[in-house]
C-alpha positions as a LaTeX table, in Angstrom:
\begin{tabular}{lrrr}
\hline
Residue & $x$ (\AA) & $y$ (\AA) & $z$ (\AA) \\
\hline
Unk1 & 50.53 & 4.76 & $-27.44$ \\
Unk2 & 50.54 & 3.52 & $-31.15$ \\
Unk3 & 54.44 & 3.23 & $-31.74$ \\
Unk4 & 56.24 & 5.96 & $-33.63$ \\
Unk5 & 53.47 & 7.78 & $-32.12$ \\
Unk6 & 53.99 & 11.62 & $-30.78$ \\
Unk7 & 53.09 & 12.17 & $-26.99$ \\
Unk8 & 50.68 & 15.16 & $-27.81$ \\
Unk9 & 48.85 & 13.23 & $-30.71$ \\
Unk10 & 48.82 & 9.91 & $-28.14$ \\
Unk11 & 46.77 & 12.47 & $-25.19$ \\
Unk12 & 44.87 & 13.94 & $-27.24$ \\
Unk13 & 43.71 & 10.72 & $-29.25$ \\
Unk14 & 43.39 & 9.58 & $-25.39$ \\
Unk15 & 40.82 & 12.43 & $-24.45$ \\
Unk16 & 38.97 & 12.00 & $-27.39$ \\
Unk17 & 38.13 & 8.77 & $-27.54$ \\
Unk18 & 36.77 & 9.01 & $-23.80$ \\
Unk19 & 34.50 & 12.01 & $-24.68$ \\
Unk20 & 33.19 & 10.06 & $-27.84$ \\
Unk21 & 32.66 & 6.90 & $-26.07$ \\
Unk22 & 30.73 & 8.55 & $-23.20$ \\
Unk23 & 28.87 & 11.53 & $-24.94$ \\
Unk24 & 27.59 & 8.89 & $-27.69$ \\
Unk25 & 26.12 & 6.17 & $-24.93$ \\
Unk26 & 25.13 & 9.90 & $-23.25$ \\
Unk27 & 23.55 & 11.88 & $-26.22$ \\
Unk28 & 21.55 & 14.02 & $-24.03$ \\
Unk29 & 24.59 & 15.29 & $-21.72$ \\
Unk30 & 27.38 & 17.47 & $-22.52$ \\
Unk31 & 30.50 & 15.04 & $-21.85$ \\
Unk32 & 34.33 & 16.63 & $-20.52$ \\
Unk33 & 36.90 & 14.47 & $-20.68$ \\
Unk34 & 40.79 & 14.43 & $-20.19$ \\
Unk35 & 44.01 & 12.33 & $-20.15$ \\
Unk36 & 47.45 & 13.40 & $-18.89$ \\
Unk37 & 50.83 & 11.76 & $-19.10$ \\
Unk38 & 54.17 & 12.46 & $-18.43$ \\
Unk39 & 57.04 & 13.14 & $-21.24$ \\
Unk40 & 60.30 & 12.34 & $-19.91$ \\
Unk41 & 63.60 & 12.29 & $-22.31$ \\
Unk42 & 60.86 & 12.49 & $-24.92$ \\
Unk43 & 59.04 & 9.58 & $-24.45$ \\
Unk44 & 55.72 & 8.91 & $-22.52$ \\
Unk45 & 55.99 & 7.31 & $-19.31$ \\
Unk46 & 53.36 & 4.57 & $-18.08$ \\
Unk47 & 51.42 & 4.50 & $-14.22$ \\
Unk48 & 53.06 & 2.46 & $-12.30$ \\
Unk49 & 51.33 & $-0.92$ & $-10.22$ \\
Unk50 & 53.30 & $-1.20$ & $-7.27$ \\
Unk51 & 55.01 & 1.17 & $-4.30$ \\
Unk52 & 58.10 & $-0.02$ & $-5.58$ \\
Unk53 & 57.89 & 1.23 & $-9.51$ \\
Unk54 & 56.70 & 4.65 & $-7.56$ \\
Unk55 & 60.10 & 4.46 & $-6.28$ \\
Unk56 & 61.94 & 3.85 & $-9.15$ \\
Unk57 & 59.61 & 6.51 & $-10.79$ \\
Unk58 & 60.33 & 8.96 & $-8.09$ \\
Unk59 & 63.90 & 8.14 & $-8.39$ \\
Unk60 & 63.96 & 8.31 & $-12.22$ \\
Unk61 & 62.72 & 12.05 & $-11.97$ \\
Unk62 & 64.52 & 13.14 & $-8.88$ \\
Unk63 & 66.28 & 16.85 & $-9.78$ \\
Unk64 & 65.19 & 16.15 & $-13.49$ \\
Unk65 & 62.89 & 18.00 & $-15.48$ \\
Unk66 & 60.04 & 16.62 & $-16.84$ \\
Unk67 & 56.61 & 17.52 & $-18.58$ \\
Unk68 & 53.13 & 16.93 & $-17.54$ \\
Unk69 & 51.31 & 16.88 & $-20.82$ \\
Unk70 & 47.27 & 17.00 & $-20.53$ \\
Unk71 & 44.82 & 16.85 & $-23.25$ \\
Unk72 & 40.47 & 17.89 & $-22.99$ \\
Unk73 & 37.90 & 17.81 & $-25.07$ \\
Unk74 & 34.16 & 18.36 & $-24.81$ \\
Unk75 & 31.86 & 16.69 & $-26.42$ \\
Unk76 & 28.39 & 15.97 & $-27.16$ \\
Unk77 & 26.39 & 13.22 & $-29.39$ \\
Unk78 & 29.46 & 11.68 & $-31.13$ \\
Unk79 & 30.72 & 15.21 & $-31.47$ \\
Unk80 & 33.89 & 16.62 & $-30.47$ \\
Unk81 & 32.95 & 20.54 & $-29.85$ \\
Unk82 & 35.87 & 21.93 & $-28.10$ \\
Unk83 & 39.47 & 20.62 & $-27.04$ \\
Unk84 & 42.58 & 21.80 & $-25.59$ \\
Unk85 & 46.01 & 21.10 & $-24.90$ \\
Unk86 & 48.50 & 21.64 & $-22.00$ \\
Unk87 & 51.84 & 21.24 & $-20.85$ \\
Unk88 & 53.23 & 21.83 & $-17.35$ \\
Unk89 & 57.47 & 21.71 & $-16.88$ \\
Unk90 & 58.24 & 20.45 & $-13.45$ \\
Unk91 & 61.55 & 19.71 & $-12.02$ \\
Unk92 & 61.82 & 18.21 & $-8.97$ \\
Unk93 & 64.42 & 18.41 & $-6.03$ \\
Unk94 & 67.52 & 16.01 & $-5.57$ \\
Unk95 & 65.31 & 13.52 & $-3.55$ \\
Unk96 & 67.41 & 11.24 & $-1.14$ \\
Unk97 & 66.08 & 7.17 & $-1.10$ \\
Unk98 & 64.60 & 8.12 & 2.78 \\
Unk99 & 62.24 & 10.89 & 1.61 \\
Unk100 & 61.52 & 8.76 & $-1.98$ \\
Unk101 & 60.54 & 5.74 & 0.62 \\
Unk102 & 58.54 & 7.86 & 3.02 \\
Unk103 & 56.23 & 10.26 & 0.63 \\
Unk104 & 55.47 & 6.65 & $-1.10$ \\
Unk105 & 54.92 & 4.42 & 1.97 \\
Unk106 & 52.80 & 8.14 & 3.30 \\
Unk107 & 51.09 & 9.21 & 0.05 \\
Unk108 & 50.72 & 5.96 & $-2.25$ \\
Unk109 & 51.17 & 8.00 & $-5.45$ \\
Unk110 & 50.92 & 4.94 & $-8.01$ \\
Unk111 & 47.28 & 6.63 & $-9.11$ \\
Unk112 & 49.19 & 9.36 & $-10.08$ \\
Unk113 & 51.52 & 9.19 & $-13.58$ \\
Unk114 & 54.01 & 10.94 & $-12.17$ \\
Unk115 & 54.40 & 9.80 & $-9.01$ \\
Unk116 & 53.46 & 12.54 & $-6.90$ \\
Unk117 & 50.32 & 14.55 & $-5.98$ \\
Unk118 & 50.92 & 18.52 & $-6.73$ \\
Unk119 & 47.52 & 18.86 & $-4.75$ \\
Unk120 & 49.00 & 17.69 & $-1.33$ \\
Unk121 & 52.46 & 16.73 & 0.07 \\
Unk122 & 53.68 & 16.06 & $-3.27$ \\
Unk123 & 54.14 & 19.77 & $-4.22$ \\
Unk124 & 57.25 & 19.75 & $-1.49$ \\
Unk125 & 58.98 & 17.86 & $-4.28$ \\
Unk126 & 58.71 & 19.94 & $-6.90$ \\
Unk127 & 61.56 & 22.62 & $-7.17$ \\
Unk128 & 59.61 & 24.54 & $-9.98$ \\
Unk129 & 57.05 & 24.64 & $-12.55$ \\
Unk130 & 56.22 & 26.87 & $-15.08$ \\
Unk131 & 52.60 & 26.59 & $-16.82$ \\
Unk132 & 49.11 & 26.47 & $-15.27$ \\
Unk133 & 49.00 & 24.73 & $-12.04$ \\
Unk134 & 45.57 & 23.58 & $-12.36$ \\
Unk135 & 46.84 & 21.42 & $-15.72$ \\
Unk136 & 49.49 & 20.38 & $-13.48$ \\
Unk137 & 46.52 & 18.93 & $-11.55$ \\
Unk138 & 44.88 & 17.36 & $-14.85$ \\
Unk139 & 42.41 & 19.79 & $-16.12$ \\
Unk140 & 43.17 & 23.01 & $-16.78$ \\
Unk141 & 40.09 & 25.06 & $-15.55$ \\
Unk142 & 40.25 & 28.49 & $-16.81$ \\
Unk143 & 40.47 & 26.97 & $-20.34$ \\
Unk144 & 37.43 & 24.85 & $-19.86$ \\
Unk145 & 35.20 & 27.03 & $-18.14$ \\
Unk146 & 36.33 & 29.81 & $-21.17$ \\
Unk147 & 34.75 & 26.79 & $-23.65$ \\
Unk148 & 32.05 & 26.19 & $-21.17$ \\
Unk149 & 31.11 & 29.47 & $-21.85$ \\
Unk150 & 31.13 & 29.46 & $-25.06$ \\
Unk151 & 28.68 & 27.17 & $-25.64$ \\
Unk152 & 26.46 & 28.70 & $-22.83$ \\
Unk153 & 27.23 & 26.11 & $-20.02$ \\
\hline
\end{tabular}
């Protein structure tokens, strides 16, 4: 993210400049693309490296709430011709340092922003969310196929 810069403007930018990279090498195809991140205490938090920051991560978020913010655009020659926005509130149990270590050393999360996987174990972390599970996921498919479509796709 550009500093001072807002979380929604910073995914969005994000999606866009994959679509527009892709669809113009691509001019032919009809190019989707999408970033997520996660906004915690207002700020954007980075993927973690190792199965230790997935830890810390894990241990950061445990019984806190916290926002999975996705951003998609489609796009075609240079062209930006739809694009959407979503944001999924999770909050996640108390976790105790025993499950943290196991889901990590079991699941290996760190390709995942937040730290978990809603598609598999990780949803037996998550004490509620509110918004469109599939976003929660990274795309939010009723959205996109509605702008698929659209533009006859």
């Amino acid at each position: 993210p550009l500093p001072n810069e807002k979380p929604e403007t910073y995914v969005k930018r994000a999606s866009e400049a994959k679509a527009l990279n892709v669809s113009e090498r691509r001019s032919q195809h009809w190019v989707l693309a999408a970033d997520q991140v996660v906004v915690f205490e207002n700020r954007i938090l980075r993927k973690v490296k190792t199965p230790a920051e997935a830890r810390e991560r894990l241990a950061t978020l445990s019984g806190k709430k916290h926002d999975l913010l996705g951003a998609w655009c489609l796009a075609r020659q240079g062209k930006i011709f739809e694009r959407g926005l979503s944001r999924v509130s999770v909050e996640l149990f108390e976790l105790s340092p025993g499950e943290i270590r196991t889901y990590v050393a079991e699941q290996k999360p760190m390709s995942s922003v937040a730290c978990y996987f809603l598609e598999s174990k990780g949803i037996r972390l998550v004490k509620s969310l509110r918004g469109s599970y599939h976003a929660g996921l990274g795309l939010p498919l009723l959205e996109v196929q509605a702008a698929l479509r659209r533009r006859g796709l």
